[in-house]
Amino acid sequence: MNIKSLILCACLAVVPALAGKIVTYTATSTVSQEDANNSAMAGVAKQIKSQVNATQTLTKYEDINDGKSVLGETYRSKSNVKSNVVLKGVTVTPIKVDKGFKAIATLDMDEYTASLQFRLKTLQQEIAQLEKSARKAIDTRIYVNAATDLETAEDKVNEYNFYLLQLADIYPLNDSHRLQHGLPEIEKLLEARLSSITITMTSEQDFELTRAEMPTWSVIVKDSIGPVPSFPLIARQSKTLSERRTQKNGTATFNLRNVNFEKGPYVIVVEPNLPLELLKKTGLRNTLEVPYRVRQSRCYVKIDCEMIANACNALENALSKKSIFVTTEEDSNAPELKVDIENTFRGRLGFISSFDFTISIKGDKVNFFTTAKGVGRNEVDATVSALRKTDFTPLQKQLMPICGK
């Protein structure tokens, strides 16, 4: 957030060279009527921006051929140009011609000037209202509303400056155009308040996870006055896991699912859900780190594998990487799984054959299905290749509740 005051002085006043004039622009195109219309509007806009000296009626001509500008030594244009001048009241009139398309755009400068003046006045009022609202939000310690108001006000200040530059091209500026506000002061006050924010856990926690979810835990947000209500928080890793707001007592409770369970770092970051620039200025980036440990429970299963030994061994090795181990003990209560692997021959390149595989593993409350590609000197080698590349994480997630009983 970087809000600056706009100060006008007498040196900005200009002679209203175009005020009270009619600006027109004629364009032709061999592409479409829309091309001709857009070029005519862009031509009017460029004349205003360039402050072209003229008599009562300003006229420029331009031919458009296949979307490219052909004529005109003093300035060029492109079809479908989006002007940075907002043309309020412009009239585009298509003209019938024997070949191609033609249009004339006309703009009454009095109407255009009045539109700019009205927009500037409206923006002044909107910025003043946002300033008032932001001050109230800081007083009531609803800091997220203050941040939102200031961000919106900044956009409107930029918009005001943009329209003011357009008006300065054609109209003498005076003190009524001065944009007066206290947004920088409010921004500093908000930053000071946020700099005192602390985010801590409500109790000591020692998380050791056996599945990809965490027990419920809470944090409390305080500033120099005390607990902060309605304060926005996010819990994230490589992505946002949860968004919460604090209660009246300043606490927020997180019940996270799908935390990083496969590889580190095993840390949840909690920080305010506020604009990044504001977090950096106030030191609130990565405010709280919640570490945890992962202990993957060993799950024993019985496998009905009717494939050749090499393929069954490859399957067992792949499952063991997900803490799923095959047992042959008859008295074991291990889940019984049926493995079914089918393949489709894709082709052969030299000594290498390529296959598409479908891998299905089913049992009580278990239904795992995936596809894989494998290559090798023969079907067995290709099957081993496919199994080594298969991700059995979804199977692990299905088995853990069963194994944990």
CSV table of N, CA and C in Angstrom, one decimal, residues 257-354:
chain,number,residue,atom,x,y,z
A,257,ARG,N,-7.2,-30.8,7.5
A,257,ARG,CA,-7.2,-32.1,6.7
A,257,ARG,C,-6.2,-31.9,5.6
A,258,ASN,N,-5.7,-33.0,5.1
A,258,ASN,CA,-4.8,-33.0,4.0
A,258,ASN,C,-3.5,-32.2,4.2
A,259,VAL,N,-2.9,-32.4,5.4
A,259,VAL,CA,-1.6,-31.7,5.6
A,259,VAL,C,-0.6,-32.6,4.9
A,260,ASN,N,0.6,-32.0,4.7
A,260,ASN,CA,1.7,-32.7,4.1
A,260,ASN,C,2.1,-33.9,4.9
A,261,PHE,N,1.9,-35.1,4.4
A,261,PHE,CA,2.2,-36.3,5.1
A,261,PHE,C,3.3,-37.1,4.5
A,262,GLU,N,3.7,-36.8,3.3
A,262,GLU,CA,4.7,-37.6,2.5
A,262,GLU,C,6.1,-37.2,2.8
A,263,LYS,N,6.4,-35.9,2.8
A,263,LYS,CA,7.8,-35.4,3.0
A,263,LYS,C,7.7,-34.0,3.6
A,264,GLY,N,8.8,-33.7,4.3
A,264,GLY,CA,8.9,-32.4,5.0
A,264,GLY,C,9.0,-31.2,4.0
A,265,PRO,N,9.1,-30.0,4.6
A,265,PRO,CA,9.1,-29.7,6.0
A,265,PRO,C,7.7,-29.9,6.6
A,266,TYR,N,7.6,-30.5,7.8
A,266,TYR,CA,6.4,-30.7,8.5
A,266,TYR,C,6.1,-29.5,9.4
A,267,VAL,N,5.6,-28.5,8.7
A,267,VAL,CA,5.3,-27.2,9.5
A,267,VAL,C,4.1,-26.6,8.9
A,268,ILE,N,3.2,-26.1,9.7
A,268,ILE,CA,2.0,-25.3,9.3
A,268,ILE,C,2.4,-23.8,9.6
A,269,VAL,N,2.2,-22.9,8.6
A,269,VAL,CA,2.4,-21.5,8.9
A,269,VAL,C,1.1,-20.8,9.1
A,270,VAL,N,1.0,-20.0,10.1
A,270,VAL,CA,-0.2,-19.2,10.4
A,270,VAL,C,0.1,-17.8,10.3
A,271,GLU,N,-0.6,-17.0,9.5
A,271,GLU,CA,-0.4,-15.6,9.4
A,271,GLU,C,-1.6,-14.9,9.1
A,272,PRO,N,-1.7,-13.5,9.2
A,272,PRO,CA,-2.9,-12.8,8.9
A,272,PRO,C,-3.2,-12.9,7.4
A,273,ASN,N,-4.5,-12.9,7.1
A,273,ASN,CA,-4.9,-12.9,5.7
A,273,ASN,C,-5.1,-11.5,5.3
A,274,LEU,N,-4.0,-10.8,5.1
A,274,LEU,CA,-3.9,-9.4,4.7
A,274,LEU,C,-3.0,-9.2,3.5
A,275,PRO,N,-3.1,-8.1,2.8
A,275,PRO,CA,-2.2,-7.9,1.7
A,275,PRO,C,-0.7,-8.1,2.0
A,276,LEU,N,0.0,-8.8,1.1
A,276,LEU,CA,1.4,-9.2,1.3
A,276,LEU,C,2.3,-8.0,1.7
A,277,GLU,N,2.1,-6.9,1.0
A,277,GLU,CA,2.9,-5.7,1.3
A,277,GLU,C,2.7,-5.2,2.7
A,278,LEU,N,1.5,-5.3,3.2
A,278,LEU,CA,1.2,-4.9,4.6
A,278,LEU,C,1.8,-5.9,5.6
A,279,LEU,N,1.8,-7.2,5.3
A,279,LEU,CA,2.5,-8.1,6.1
A,279,LEU,C,4.0,-7.9,6.3
A,280,LYS,N,4.6,-7.5,5.1
A,280,LYS,CA,6.1,-7.3,5.1
A,280,LYS,C,6.4,-6.0,6.0
A,281,LYS,N,5.6,-5.0,5.8
A,281,LYS,CA,5.9,-3.7,6.5
A,281,LYS,C,5.7,-3.9,8.0
A,282,THR,N,4.8,-4.7,8.4
A,282,THR,CA,4.5,-4.9,9.9
A,282,THR,C,5.1,-6.1,10.5
A,283,GLY,N,5.9,-6.8,9.8
A,283,GLY,CA,6.6,-8.0,10.3
A,283,GLY,C,5.7,-9.2,10.6
A,284,LEU,N,4.6,-9.2,10.0
A,284,LEU,CA,3.6,-10.3,10.2
A,284,LEU,C,3.7,-11.5,9.3
A,285,ARG,N,4.6,-11.4,8.4
A,285,ARG,CA,4.8,-12.5,7.5
A,285,ARG,C,5.3,-13.8,8.2
A,286,ASN,N,4.7,-14.9,8.0
A,286,ASN,CA,5.1,-16.2,8.7
A,286,ASN,C,5.1,-16.0,10.2
A,287,THR,N,4.0,-15.4,10.7
A,287,THR,CA,3.9,-15.0,12.1
A,287,THR,C,4.1,-16.2,13.1
A,288,LEU,N,3.4,-17.3,12.8
A,288,LEU,CA,3.5,-18.5,13.7
A,288,LEU,C,3.7,-19.7,12.9
A,289,GLU,N,4.7,-20.6,13.4
A,289,GLU,CA,5.0,-21.9,12.8
A,289,GLU,C,4.6,-23.0,13.7
A,290,VAL,N,3.7,-23.9,13.2
A,290,VAL,CA,3.3,-25.0,14.0
A,290,VAL,C,3.9,-26.3,13.5
A,291,PRO,N,4.9,-26.8,14.2
A,291,PRO,CA,5.6,-28.0,13.7
A,291,PRO,C,4.8,-29.3,14.1
A,292,TYR,N,5.1,-30.4,13.4
A,292,TYR,CA,4.5,-31.7,13.7
A,292,TYR,C,5.4,-32.8,13.2
A,293,ARG,N,5.3,-34.0,13.7
A,293,ARG,CA,6.0,-35.1,13.3
A,293,ARG,C,5.1,-36.1,12.6
A,294,VAL,N,5.7,-36.9,11.7
A,294,VAL,CA,4.9,-37.9,11.0
A,294,VAL,C,5.4,-39.3,11.4
A,295,ARG,N,4.5,-40.1,11.9
A,295,ARG,CA,4.9,-41.5,12.2
A,295,ARG,C,3.9,-42.4,11.4
A,296,GLN,N,4.4,-43.0,10.3
A,296,GLN,CA,3.5,-43.8,9.5
A,296,GLN,C,3.3,-45.2,10.1
A,297,SER,N,2.1,-45.5,10.5
A,297,SER,CA,1.9,-46.8,11.1
A,297,SER,C,2.1,-47.9,10.0
A,298,ARG,N,2.7,-49.0,10.5
A,298,ARG,CA,2.9,-50.2,9.6
A,298,ARG,C,1.6,-50.9,9.4
A,299,CYS,N,1.3,-51.1,8.2
A,299,CYS,CA,0.1,-51.8,7.9
A,299,CYS,C,0.4,-53.2,7.2
A,300,TYR,N,-0.1,-54.3,7.8
A,300,TYR,CA,0.2,-55.6,7.3
A,300,TYR,C,-1.1,-56.1,6.5
A,301,VAL,N,-0.8,-56.6,5.3
A,301,VAL,CA,-1.9,-57.1,4.5
A,301,VAL,C,-1.6,-58.5,3.9
A,302,LYS,N,-2.6,-59.2,3.5
A,302,LYS,CA,-2.4,-60.5,2.8
A,302,LYS,C,-2.8,-60.2,1.3
A,303,ILE,N,-1.9,-60.6,0.4
A,303,ILE,CA,-2.0,-60.3,-1.0
A,303,ILE,C,-2.2,-61.6,-1.8
A,304,ASP,N,-3.3,-61.6,-2.6
A,304,ASP,CA,-3.6,-62.7,-3.5
A,304,ASP,C,-3.0,-62.2,-4.9
A,305,CYS,N,-1.8,-62.6,-5.1
A,305,CYS,CA,-1.1,-62.2,-6.4
A,305,CYS,C,-0.8,-63.4,-7.2
A,306,GLU,N,-1.5,-63.4,-8.4
A,306,GLU,CA,-1.3,-64.6,-9.3
A,306,GLU,C,-0.4,-64.3,-10.4
A,307,MET,N,0.4,-63.3,-10.3
A,307,MET,CA,1.3,-62.9,-11.4
A,307,MET,C,2.6,-63.7,-11.2
A,308,ILE,N,3.5,-63.6,-12.1
A,308,ILE,CA,4.8,-64.3,-12.0
A,308,ILE,C,5.6,-63.7,-10.8
A,309,ALA,N,6.5,-64.4,-10.2
A,309,ALA,CA,7.1,-64.0,-9.0
A,309,ALA,C,7.8,-62.7,-9.0
A,310,ASN,N,8.5,-62.4,-10.1
A,310,ASN,CA,9.2,-61.1,-10.3
A,310,ASN,C,8.2,-59.9,-10.1
A,311,ALA,N,7.0,-60.1,-10.7
A,311,ALA,CA,6.0,-59.0,-10.7
A,311,ALA,C,5.5,-58.9,-9.3
A,312,CYS,N,5.2,-60.0,-8.6
A,312,CYS,CA,4.6,-59.9,-7.3
A,312,CYS,C,5.7,-59.3,-6.3
A,313,ASN,N,6.9,-59.6,-6.5
A,313,ASN,CA,8.0,-59.1,-5.6
A,313,ASN,C,8.1,-57.6,-5.8
A,314,ALA,N,7.9,-57.1,-7.1
A,314,ALA,CA,8.0,-55.7,-7.4
A,314,ALA,C,6.8,-55.0,-6.7
A,315,LEU,N,5.6,-55.6,-6.7
A,315,LEU,CA,4.5,-55.0,-6.1
A,315,LEU,C,4.7,-54.9,-4.6
A,316,GLU,N,5.3,-55.9,-3.9
A,316,GLU,CA,5.5,-55.9,-2.5
A,316,GLU,C,6.5,-54.8,-2.2
A,317,ASN,N,7.6,-54.7,-3.0
A,317,ASN,CA,8.6,-53.6,-2.7
A,317,ASN,C,7.9,-52.2,-2.8
A,318,ALA,N,7.1,-52.0,-3.8
A,318,ALA,CA,6.4,-50.7,-4.0
A,318,ALA,C,5.5,-50.4,-2.9
A,319,LEU,N,4.8,-51.4,-2.4
A,319,LEU,CA,3.9,-51.2,-1.2
A,319,LEU,C,4.6,-50.9,0.1
A,320,SER,N,5.8,-51.5,0.2
A,320,SER,CA,6.6,-51.3,1.5
A,320,SER,C,7.0,-49.9,1.6
A,321,LYS,N,7.2,-49.2,0.5
A,321,LYS,CA,7.6,-47.8,0.5
A,321,LYS,C,6.5,-46.9,1.1
A,322,LYS,N,5.3,-47.4,1.2
A,322,LYS,CA,4.2,-46.7,1.8
A,322,LYS,C,3.8,-47.4,3.1
A,323,SER,N,4.7,-48.1,3.7
A,323,SER,CA,4.5,-48.8,5.0
A,323,SER,C,3.4,-49.8,5.0
A,324,ILE,N,3.2,-50.4,3.8
A,324,ILE,CA,2.3,-51.5,3.6
A,324,ILE,C,3.1,-52.8,3.4
A,325,PHE,N,3.0,-53.8,4.3
A,325,PHE,CA,3.8,-54.9,4.2
A,325,PHE,C,3.0,-56.2,4.1
A,326,VAL,N,3.5,-57.1,3.3
A,326,VAL,CA,2.8,-58.4,3.1
A,326,VAL,C,3.1,-59.4,4.1
A,327,THR,N,2.1,-60.0,4.7
A,327,THR,CA,2.3,-61.1,5.7
A,327,THR,C,1.7,-62.4,5.2
A,328,THR,N,2.3,-63.5,5.6
A,328,THR,CA,1.7,-64.8,5.2
A,328,THR,C,1.2,-65.6,6.4
A,329,GLU,N,1.2,-64.9,7.6
A,329,GLU,CA,0.7,-65.6,8.8
A,329,GLU,C,-0.7,-65.9,8.7
A,330,GLU,N,-1.1,-67.1,8.9
A,330,GLU,CA,-2.5,-67.6,8.7
A,330,GLU,C,-3.4,-67.0,9.8
A,331,ASP,N,-2.8,-66.8,11.0
A,331,ASP,CA,-3.7,-66.4,12.1
A,331,ASP,C,-3.7,-64.8,12.2
A,332,SER,N,-3.2,-64.2,11.2
A,332,SER,CA,-3.1,-62.7,11.2
A,332,SER,C,-4.5,-62.2,10.8
A,333,ASN,N,-4.9,-61.0,11.4
A,333,ASN,CA,-6.1,-60.3,11.1
A,333,ASN,C,-5.9,-59.3,10.0
A,334,ALA,N,-4.8,-59.4,9.3
A,334,ALA,CA,-4.5,-58.5,8.2
A,334,ALA,C,-5.6,-58.5,7.1
A,335,PRO,N,-5.9,-57.3,6.6
A,335,PRO,CA,-6.8,-57.2,5.4
A,335,PRO,C,-6.4,-58.1,4.3
A,336,GLU,N,-7.3,-58.8,3.6
A,336,GLU,CA,-7.0,-59.6,2.5
A,336,GLU,C,-7.3,-58.8,1.2
A,337,LEU,N,-6.3,-58.7,0.3
A,337,LEU,CA,-6.4,-57.9,-0.9
A,337,LEU,C,-6.2,-58.8,-2.1
A,338,LYS,N,-7.1,-58.6,-3.2
A,338,LYS,CA,-6.9,-59.3,-4.4
A,338,LYS,C,-6.4,-58.3,-5.5
A,339,VAL,N,-5.3,-58.7,-6.1
A,339,VAL,CA,-4.6,-57.9,-7.1
A,339,VAL,C,-4.9,-58.4,-8.5
A,340,ASP,N,-5.3,-57.4,-9.3
A,340,ASP,CA,-5.6,-57.7,-10.7
A,340,ASP,C,-4.9,-56.7,-11.6
A,341,ILE,N,-3.9,-57.1,-12.5
A,341,ILE,CA,-3.2,-56.3,-13.4
A,341,ILE,C,-3.4,-56.7,-14.8
A,342,GLU,N,-3.9,-55.8,-15.6
A,342,GLU,CA,-4.1,-56.1,-17.1
A,342,GLU,C,-3.3,-55.1,-17.9
A,343,ASN,N,-2.9,-55.6,-19.1
A,343,ASN,CA,-2.1,-54.7,-19.9
A,343,ASN,C,-2.6,-54.7,-21.4
A,344,THR,N,-2.2,-53.7,-22.1
A,344,THR,CA,-2.4,-53.5,-23.5
A,344,THR,C,-1.1,-53.2,-24.2
A,345,PHE,N,-0.8,-54.0,-25.2
A,345,PHE,CA,0.5,-53.8,-25.9
A,345,PHE,C,0.4,-52.5,-26.7
A,346,ARG,N,1.4,-51.7,-26.6
A,346,ARG,CA,1.4,-50.4,-27.3
A,346,ARG,C,2.3,-50.5,-28.6
A,347,GLY,N,3.4,-51.2,-28.5
A,347,GLY,CA,4.3,-51.2,-29.6
A,347,GLY,C,5.7,-51.6,-29.2
A,348,ARG,N,6.6,-51.8,-30.2
A,348,ARG,CA,8.0,-52.2,-29.9
A,348,ARG,C,8.9,-51.3,-30.7
A,349,LEU,N,10.0,-50.9,-30.0
A,349,LEU,CA,11.1,-50.2,-30.6
A,349,LEU,C,12.4,-50.9,-30.3
A,350,GLY,N,12.9,-51.5,-31.3
A,350,GLY,CA,14.1,-52.3,-31.1
A,350,GLY,C,13.9,-53.5,-30.2
A,351,PHE,N,14.6,-53.5,-29.1
A,351,PHE,CA,14.4,-54.6,-28.1
A,351,PHE,C,13.4,-54.3,-27.0
A,352,ILE,N,12.8,-53.1,-27.0
A,352,ILE,CA,12.0,-52.6,-26.0
A,352,ILE,C,10.5,-52.6,-26.4
A,353,SER,N,9.7,-53.2,-25.5
A,353,SER,CA,8.3,-53.2,-25.7
A,353,SER,C,7.6,-52.2,-24.7
A,354,SER,N,6.5,-51.6,-25.2
A,354,SER,CA,5.7,-50.7,-24.4
A,354,SER,C,4.3,-51.2,-24.1
